[in-house]
Amino acid sequence: MPAVIKNAEEVEKMRVAGRLASAVLDYITPHVRPGASTGQLNDLCHAYMVRVQGTIPAPLNYAPPGYKPYPKSICTSVNHQVCHGVPGERVLKSGDVLNIDVTVIKDGFHGDSSRMFYVGEPGIQARRLVEVTYACMWRGIRKVRPGAQLGDIGEAIQSSAEAAGFSVVREFCGHGIGRRFHEEPQVLHYGRAGTGMRLEPGMTFTIEPMINAGKAAIRELADGWTIVTKDHSLSAQWEHTVLVTETGFEVLTVSAGTPPPAPADA
Ligand code: MF3
Ligand code: CO
Ligand code: CO
């Protein structure tokens, strides 16, 4: 299936949805501290989305083929959890690092973004992993322009992750996004430059590398959702939704609290 090309009106709706997803991450930031439970963070985000923003939390009851409906409104993936961590009773403690992944629907369109958070003071390895993963996401984003190929993004991410001694998770990838949460194309975070689908103006997709401090292998927990590293090494992830413009890219998931882009030489 080909990628969906968004027209100007649809792009504007994607901008709104992207800004709102990012604003949820801004909102929850001061609540991420020792003693908070992931379930509390979920409930706060849920109320903010539904009551303040008038957005729909896309994860809630989301059920792709082969999965049971996702039970919560955000994903919270702590330490060696790679992605799709299900919020619950777990209480955060100083030294934890976690990813919060937010996807909202506004006016029929999806915005999808995630950030890493430090609970108290992170260890040296955790900080390095989080910073390298952020630079990897930005290396991928900077490849986005008409005529570039998806493999250019994958290679840029993989090469910087592996140069740092880390590994790229293979089983999950970025994705086209729009009226549907997950649409064509699949955006792999590894691969070879000069391969894969060519990018065209009006495409919207996510770039969301999951990078492990240890080996790349993962497994799924018995809850049917939470993904963890097999070797229990730390894992980090950042995610933006981007638009292919006539001249390059536009990051759609931006708000007041969005961290600045990683330096181009990182
Ligand atoms: N937000 C995730 C992504 O980036 C998907 C989460 S699916 C869920 O694609 F059901 F776990 F929420
Ligand atoms: Co996504
Ligand atoms: Co996401």
mmCIF file of C-alpha atoms and ligand atoms in Angstrom:
data_model
loop_
_atom_site.group_PDB
_atom_site.id
_atom_site.type_symbol
_atom_site.label_atom_id
_atom_site.label_comp_id
_atom_site.label_asym_id
_atom_site.label_seq_id
_atom_site.Cartn_x
_atom_site.Cartn_y
_atom_site.Cartn_z
ATOM 1 C CA MET A 1 0.000 0.000 0.000
ATOM 2 C CA PRO A 2 1.292 3.465 -0.876
ATOM 3 C CA ALA A 3 1.756 6.243 1.675
ATOM 4 C CA VAL A 4 -1.112 8.693 2.136
ATOM 5 C CA ILE A 5 -0.305 12.194 0.834
ATOM 6 C CA LYS A 6 -1.968 14.894 2.943
ATOM 7 C CA ASN A 7 -3.332 18.060 1.315
ATOM 8 C CA ALA A 8 -2.907 21.534 2.843
ATOM 9 C CA GLU A 9 -6.078 21.281 4.896
ATOM 10 C CA GLU A 10 -5.121 17.866 6.250
ATOM 11 C CA VAL A 11 -1.591 19.049 7.029
ATOM 12 C CA GLU A 12 -3.033 21.887 9.098
ATOM 13 C CA LYS A 13 -5.081 19.351 11.100
ATOM 14 C CA MET A 14 -1.943 17.246 11.589
ATOM 15 C CA ARG A 15 -0.178 20.356 12.939
ATOM 16 C CA VAL A 16 -2.948 20.859 15.480
ATOM 17 C CA ALA A 17 -2.931 17.201 16.576
ATOM 18 C CA GLY A 18 0.873 17.187 16.771
ATOM 19 C CA ARG A 19 0.983 20.331 18.905
ATOM 20 C CA LEU A 20 -1.622 18.872 21.268
ATOM 21 C CA ALA A 21 0.249 15.556 21.703
ATOM 22 C CA SER A 22 3.380 17.516 22.583
ATOM 23 C CA ALA A 23 1.435 19.746 24.974
ATOM 24 C CA VAL A 24 0.365 16.657 26.963
ATOM 25 C CA LEU A 25 4.053 15.856 27.479
ATOM 26 C CA ASP A 26 4.643 19.443 28.652
ATOM 27 C CA TYR A 27 1.713 19.151 31.034
ATOM 28 C CA ILE A 28 2.887 15.893 32.655
ATOM 29 C CA THR A 29 6.548 16.896 33.057
ATOM 30 C CA PRO A 30 6.359 18.409 36.575
ATOM 31 C CA HIS A 31 4.429 15.339 37.784
ATOM 32 C CA VAL A 32 7.234 12.921 36.864
ATOM 33 C CA ARG A 33 9.025 12.617 40.203
ATOM 34 C CA PRO A 34 9.892 10.011 42.841
ATOM 35 C CA GLY A 35 6.762 8.623 44.523
ATOM 36 C CA ALA A 36 4.449 9.108 41.532
ATOM 37 C CA SER A 37 2.972 5.951 40.072
ATOM 38 C CA THR A 38 2.729 5.360 36.335
ATOM 39 C CA GLY A 39 -1.015 4.886 36.813
ATOM 40 C CA GLN A 40 -1.273 8.382 38.322
ATOM 41 C CA LEU A 41 0.590 9.827 35.333
ATOM 42 C CA ASN A 42 -1.864 8.024 33.048
ATOM 43 C CA ASP A 43 -4.893 9.353 34.900
ATOM 44 C CA LEU A 44 -3.564 12.920 34.853
ATOM 45 C CA CYS A 45 -2.832 12.751 31.113
ATOM 46 C CA HIS A 46 -6.192 11.157 30.397
ATOM 47 C CA ALA A 47 -8.095 13.916 32.205
ATOM 48 C CA TYR A 48 -6.011 16.635 30.510
ATOM 49 C CA MET A 49 -6.612 15.180 27.046
ATOM 50 C CA VAL A 50 -10.324 14.597 27.456
ATOM 51 C CA ARG A 51 -11.375 17.514 29.665
ATOM 52 C CA VAL A 52 -8.900 20.293 28.812
ATOM 53 C CA GLN A 53 -7.892 19.602 25.220
ATOM 54 C CA GLY A 54 -10.973 17.853 23.927
ATOM 55 C CA THR A 55 -8.736 15.217 22.373
ATOM 56 C CA ILE A 56 -9.189 11.440 22.271
ATOM 57 C CA PRO A 57 -6.349 9.315 23.722
ATOM 58 C CA ALA A 58 -5.643 7.033 20.759
ATOM 59 C CA PRO A 59 -4.071 4.146 22.753
ATOM 60 C CA LEU A 60 -7.157 3.518 24.905
ATOM 61 C CA ASN A 61 -8.789 0.312 23.614
ATOM 62 C CA TYR A 62 -6.503 0.327 20.562
ATOM 63 C CA ALA A 63 -6.376 -3.261 19.286
ATOM 64 C CA PRO A 64 -4.187 -3.970 16.261
ATOM 65 C CA PRO A 65 -4.501 -7.499 14.797
ATOM 66 C CA GLY A 66 -3.129 -10.070 17.254
ATOM 67 C CA TYR A 67 -3.327 -7.749 20.277
ATOM 68 C CA LYS A 68 -5.936 -7.400 22.977
ATOM 69 C CA PRO A 69 -7.279 -3.853 23.467
ATOM 70 C CA TYR A 70 -4.701 -1.570 25.115
ATOM 71 C CA PRO A 71 -6.124 -0.724 28.561
ATOM 72 C CA LYS A 72 -4.696 2.757 29.205
ATOM 73 C CA SER A 73 -4.408 6.211 27.613
ATOM 74 C CA ILE A 74 -0.605 6.595 27.441
ATOM 75 C CA CYS A 75 2.416 4.276 27.443
ATOM 76 C CA THR A 76 4.959 4.492 30.282
ATOM 77 C CA SER A 77 8.106 2.429 29.701
ATOM 78 C CA VAL A 78 10.500 2.382 32.659
ATOM 79 C CA ASN A 79 14.231 1.454 32.583
ATOM 80 C CA HIS A 80 14.577 -1.873 30.715
ATOM 81 C CA GLN A 81 11.048 -1.559 29.309
ATOM 82 C CA VAL A 82 11.429 -0.741 25.619
ATOM 83 C CA CYS A 83 7.938 0.440 24.668
ATOM 84 C CA HIS A 84 4.206 -0.051 25.267
ATOM 85 C CA GLY A 85 4.678 -0.144 29.050
ATOM 86 C CA VAL A 86 1.207 -0.267 30.598
ATOM 87 C CA PRO A 87 0.679 2.299 33.387
ATOM 88 C CA GLY A 88 -0.262 0.808 36.758
ATOM 89 C CA GLU A 89 0.802 0.529 40.395
ATOM 90 C CA ARG A 90 4.531 0.907 39.756
ATOM 91 C CA VAL A 91 5.958 3.767 41.817
ATOM 92 C CA LEU A 92 8.828 5.769 40.301
ATOM 93 C CA LYS A 93 12.027 6.123 42.287
ATOM 94 C CA SER A 94 15.056 8.361 41.935
ATOM 95 C CA GLY A 95 17.376 7.073 39.212
ATOM 96 C CA ASP A 96 14.602 5.627 37.048
ATOM 97 C CA VAL A 97 14.364 6.763 33.444
ATOM 98 C CA LEU A 98 11.135 6.458 31.556
ATOM 99 C CA ASN A 99 9.530 7.107 28.225
ATOM 100 C CA ILE A 100 6.066 8.617 28.101
ATOM 101 C CA ASP A 101 4.365 8.102 24.741
ATOM 102 C CA VAL A 102 1.287 10.176 23.944
ATOM 103 C CA THR A 103 -0.984 9.886 20.921
ATOM 104 C CA VAL A 104 -4.034 12.138 20.603
ATOM 105 C CA ILE A 105 -6.799 12.328 18.021
ATOM 106 C CA LYS A 106 -8.165 15.788 17.204
ATOM 107 C CA ASP A 107 -10.629 16.499 14.406
ATOM 108 C CA GLY A 108 -10.006 13.000 13.008
ATOM 109 C CA PHE A 109 -6.194 13.266 12.863
ATOM 110 C CA HIS A 110 -3.469 11.719 15.039
ATOM 111 C CA GLY A 111 -0.422 13.328 16.668
ATOM 112 C CA ASP A 112 2.149 10.940 18.198
ATOM 113 C CA SER A 113 5.173 11.898 20.292
ATOM 114 C CA SER A 114 7.252 10.543 23.141
ATOM 115 C CA ARG A 115 10.033 11.850 25.351
ATOM 116 C CA MET A 116 12.404 10.439 27.950
ATOM 117 C CA PHE A 117 12.200 11.645 31.554
ATOM 118 C CA TYR A 118 14.676 11.387 34.420
ATOM 119 C CA VAL A 119 13.241 10.645 37.839
ATOM 120 C CA GLY A 120 15.590 12.488 40.184
ATOM 121 C CA GLU A 121 19.232 12.119 39.118
ATOM 122 C CA PRO A 122 20.060 9.634 36.352
ATOM 123 C CA GLY A 123 23.141 7.427 36.314
ATOM 124 C CA ILE A 124 25.930 8.152 33.836
ATOM 125 C CA GLN A 125 24.985 5.310 31.483
ATOM 126 C CA ALA A 126 21.303 6.204 31.520
ATOM 127 C CA ARG A 127 22.031 9.836 30.671
ATOM 128 C CA ARG A 128 24.338 8.847 27.833
ATOM 129 C CA LEU A 129 21.800 6.383 26.399
ATOM 130 C CA VAL A 130 19.022 8.981 26.534
ATOM 131 C CA GLU A 131 21.199 11.653 24.887
ATOM 132 C CA VAL A 132 22.501 9.322 22.163
ATOM 133 C CA THR A 133 18.953 8.153 21.401
ATOM 134 C CA TYR A 134 17.814 11.765 21.069
ATOM 135 C CA ALA A 135 20.681 12.490 18.673
ATOM 136 C CA CYS A 136 19.751 9.329 16.714
ATOM 137 C CA MET A 137 16.166 10.532 16.281
ATOM 138 C CA TRP A 138 17.419 13.888 15.020
ATOM 139 C CA ARG A 139 19.924 12.263 12.656
ATOM 140 C CA GLY A 140 16.960 10.449 11.132
ATOM 141 C CA ILE A 141 14.768 13.568 11.005
ATOM 142 C CA ARG A 142 17.465 15.533 9.193
ATOM 143 C CA LYS A 143 17.425 13.011 6.323
ATOM 144 C CA VAL A 144 13.781 13.824 5.550
ATOM 145 C CA ARG A 145 13.275 15.693 2.261
ATOM 146 C CA PRO A 146 11.614 14.966 -1.102
ATOM 147 C CA GLY A 147 13.586 12.364 -3.038
ATOM 148 C CA ALA A 148 15.317 10.920 0.017
ATOM 149 C CA GLN A 149 14.626 7.261 0.775
ATOM 150 C CA LEU A 150 13.461 5.555 3.963
ATOM 151 C CA GLY A 151 16.751 3.620 4.129
ATOM 152 C CA ASP A 152 18.594 6.937 4.488
ATOM 153 C CA ILE A 153 16.755 7.487 7.770
ATOM 154 C CA GLY A 154 17.359 3.939 8.988
ATOM 155 C CA GLU A 155 21.072 3.996 8.230
ATOM 156 C CA ALA A 156 21.579 7.382 9.883
ATOM 157 C CA ILE A 157 19.964 6.120 13.094
ATOM 158 C CA GLN A 158 21.617 2.711 13.141
ATOM 159 C CA SER A 159 25.113 4.022 12.435
ATOM 160 C CA SER A 160 25.038 6.587 15.239
ATOM 161 C CA ALA A 161 23.527 4.130 17.737
ATOM 162 C CA GLU A 162 26.074 1.427 16.969
ATOM 163 C CA ALA A 163 29.011 3.884 16.922
ATOM 164 C CA ALA A 164 28.071 4.655 20.537
ATOM 165 C CA GLY A 165 28.125 0.927 21.383
ATOM 166 C CA PHE A 166 24.342 0.614 21.588
ATOM 167 C CA SER A 167 21.863 -1.474 19.569
ATOM 168 C CA VAL A 168 18.676 -0.745 17.618
ATOM 169 C CA VAL A 169 15.420 -2.599 18.366
ATOM 170 C CA ARG A 170 14.208 -4.229 15.119
ATOM 171 C CA GLU A 171 10.674 -5.369 15.881
ATOM 172 C CA PHE A 172 9.075 -1.914 16.190
ATOM 173 C CA CYS A 173 9.370 0.987 13.828
ATOM 174 C CA GLY A 174 8.106 4.436 12.939
ATOM 175 C CA HIS A 175 4.950 4.614 10.865
ATOM 176 C CA GLY A 176 2.821 6.702 8.589
ATOM 177 C CA ILE A 177 0.173 8.546 10.573
ATOM 178 C CA GLY A 178 -2.880 10.623 9.758
ATOM 179 C CA ARG A 179 -6.527 9.632 9.953
ATOM 180 C CA ARG A 180 -5.158 6.261 11.078
ATOM 181 C CA PHE A 181 -2.805 5.723 14.054
ATOM 182 C CA HIS A 182 -0.534 3.380 12.102
ATOM 183 C CA GLU A 183 -0.499 3.547 8.307
ATOM 184 C CA GLU A 184 2.008 3.063 5.491
ATOM 185 C CA PRO A 185 4.960 3.309 5.330
ATOM 186 C CA GLN A 186 6.927 1.449 8.004
ATOM 187 C CA VAL A 187 9.899 3.581 8.999
ATOM 188 C CA LEU A 188 12.687 1.220 10.076
ATOM 189 C CA HIS A 189 15.359 2.559 12.422
ATOM 190 C CA TYR A 190 18.075 0.512 10.715
ATOM 191 C CA GLY A 191 18.963 -0.250 7.109
ATOM 192 C CA ARG A 192 20.953 0.977 4.144
ATOM 193 C CA ALA A 193 20.996 4.419 2.559
ATOM 194 C CA GLY A 194 19.672 4.493 -1.004
ATOM 195 C CA THR A 195 17.046 1.797 -0.357
ATOM 196 C CA GLY A 196 13.336 1.866 0.380
ATOM 197 C CA MET A 197 10.397 4.136 -0.420
ATOM 198 C CA ARG A 198 11.121 7.601 -1.796
ATOM 199 C CA LEU A 199 9.765 10.506 0.240
ATOM 200 C CA GLU A 200 7.291 12.976 -1.248
ATOM 201 C CA PRO A 201 5.860 16.258 0.009
ATOM 202 C CA GLY A 202 2.701 15.716 2.057
ATOM 203 C CA MET A 203 3.775 12.436 3.655
ATOM 204 C CA THR A 204 3.478 12.362 7.451
ATOM 205 C CA PHE A 205 5.182 9.712 9.556
ATOM 206 C CA THR A 206 6.850 9.152 12.898
ATOM 207 C CA ILE A 207 10.515 8.570 13.662
ATOM 208 C CA GLU A 208 10.794 6.823 17.031
ATOM 209 C CA PRO A 209 14.017 4.864 17.538
ATOM 210 C CA MET A 210 14.237 2.422 20.450
ATOM 211 C CA ILE A 211 17.897 2.029 21.423
ATOM 212 C CA ASN A 212 19.233 -0.507 23.942
ATOM 213 C CA ALA A 213 22.364 -0.138 26.060
ATOM 214 C CA GLY A 214 22.917 -3.906 25.662
ATOM 215 C CA LYS A 215 21.766 -6.343 22.997
ATOM 216 C CA ALA A 216 18.907 -5.639 20.579
ATOM 217 C CA ALA A 217 16.766 -8.647 21.545
ATOM 218 C CA ILE A 218 13.410 -8.028 23.210
ATOM 219 C CA ARG A 219 10.531 -10.000 24.662
ATOM 220 C CA GLU A 220 6.897 -9.312 25.474
ATOM 221 C CA LEU A 221 5.561 -9.544 29.034
ATOM 222 C CA ALA A 222 2.528 -11.647 29.957
ATOM 223 C CA ASP A 223 0.297 -8.545 29.875
ATOM 224 C CA GLY A 224 0.452 -8.881 26.084
ATOM 225 C CA TRP A 225 1.793 -5.328 25.625
ATOM 226 C CA THR A 226 4.884 -4.376 27.620
ATOM 227 C CA ILE A 227 8.114 -4.936 25.678
ATOM 228 C CA VAL A 228 11.383 -5.371 27.635
ATOM 229 C CA THR A 229 15.007 -6.017 26.702
ATOM 230 C CA LYS A 230 15.861 -9.714 26.934
ATOM 231 C CA ASP A 231 19.155 -8.950 28.695
ATOM 232 C CA HIS A 232 17.473 -6.424 31.043
ATOM 233 C CA SER A 233 19.698 -3.638 29.737
ATOM 234 C CA LEU A 234 18.346 -0.080 29.738
ATOM 235 C CA SER A 235 16.373 1.101 26.729
ATOM 236 C CA ALA A 236 15.480 4.599 25.548
ATOM 237 C CA GLN A 237 13.135 6.064 22.922
ATOM 238 C CA TRP A 238 12.166 9.476 21.553
ATOM 239 C CA GLU A 239 9.430 10.124 18.994
ATOM 240 C CA HIS A 240 8.325 12.954 16.747
ATOM 241 C CA THR A 241 5.713 13.104 14.002
ATOM 242 C CA VAL A 242 7.190 14.781 10.893
ATOM 243 C CA LEU A 243 5.884 16.158 7.599
ATOM 244 C CA VAL A 244 7.805 15.979 4.323
ATOM 245 C CA THR A 245 7.759 19.550 2.945
ATOM 246 C CA GLU A 246 8.781 20.832 -0.515
ATOM 247 C CA THR A 247 12.281 21.568 0.775
ATOM 248 C CA GLY A 248 12.828 19.204 3.707
ATOM 249 C CA PHE A 249 10.929 18.439 6.879
ATOM 250 C CA GLU A 250 8.662 20.026 9.453
ATOM 251 C CA VAL A 251 8.376 18.529 12.943
ATOM 252 C CA LEU A 252 4.672 18.540 13.807
ATOM 253 C CA THR A 253 4.875 17.491 17.465
ATOM 254 C CA VAL A 254 6.136 20.784 18.853
ATOM 255 C CA SER A 255 5.005 22.858 21.822
ATOM 256 C CA ALA A 256 6.517 25.218 24.397
ATOM 257 C CA GLY A 257 8.320 22.386 26.217
ATOM 258 C CA THR A 258 9.780 20.579 23.205
ATOM 259 C CA PRO A 259 13.535 20.143 23.762
ATOM 260 C CA PRO A 260 15.712 21.924 21.167
ATOM 261 C CA PRO A 261 16.959 19.841 18.228
ATOM 262 C CA ALA A 262 20.121 17.844 18.866
ATOM 263 C CA PRO A 263 23.157 19.608 17.388
ATOM 264 C CA ALA A 264 23.722 18.553 13.759
ATOM 265 C CA ASP A 265 27.187 17.157 14.584
ATOM 266 C CA ALA A 266 26.036 15.082 17.592
HETATM 267 N N1 MF3 B 1 2.371 5.404 20.492
HETATM 268 C C1 MF3 B 1 2.940 4.154 20.058
HETATM 269 C C2 MF3 B 1 3.656 4.439 18.780
HETATM 270 O O1 MF3 B 1 4.477 5.297 18.785
HETATM 271 C C3 MF3 B 1 1.941 3.087 19.879
HETATM 272 C C4 MF3 B 1 1.315 2.656 21.126
HETATM 273 S S1 MF3 B 1 0.133 1.484 20.775
HETATM 274 C C5 MF3 B 1 -0.596 1.297 22.274
HETATM 275 O O2 MF3 B 1 3.396 3.932 17.726
HETATM 276 F F1 MF3 B 1 -1.682 0.659 22.052
HETATM 277 F F2 MF3 B 1 0.243 0.684 23.057
HETATM 278 F F3 MF3 B 1 -0.827 2.494 22.773
HETATM 279 CO CO CO B 2 4.380 6.113 16.874
HETATM 280 CO CO CO B 3 4.029 6.931 20.056
#
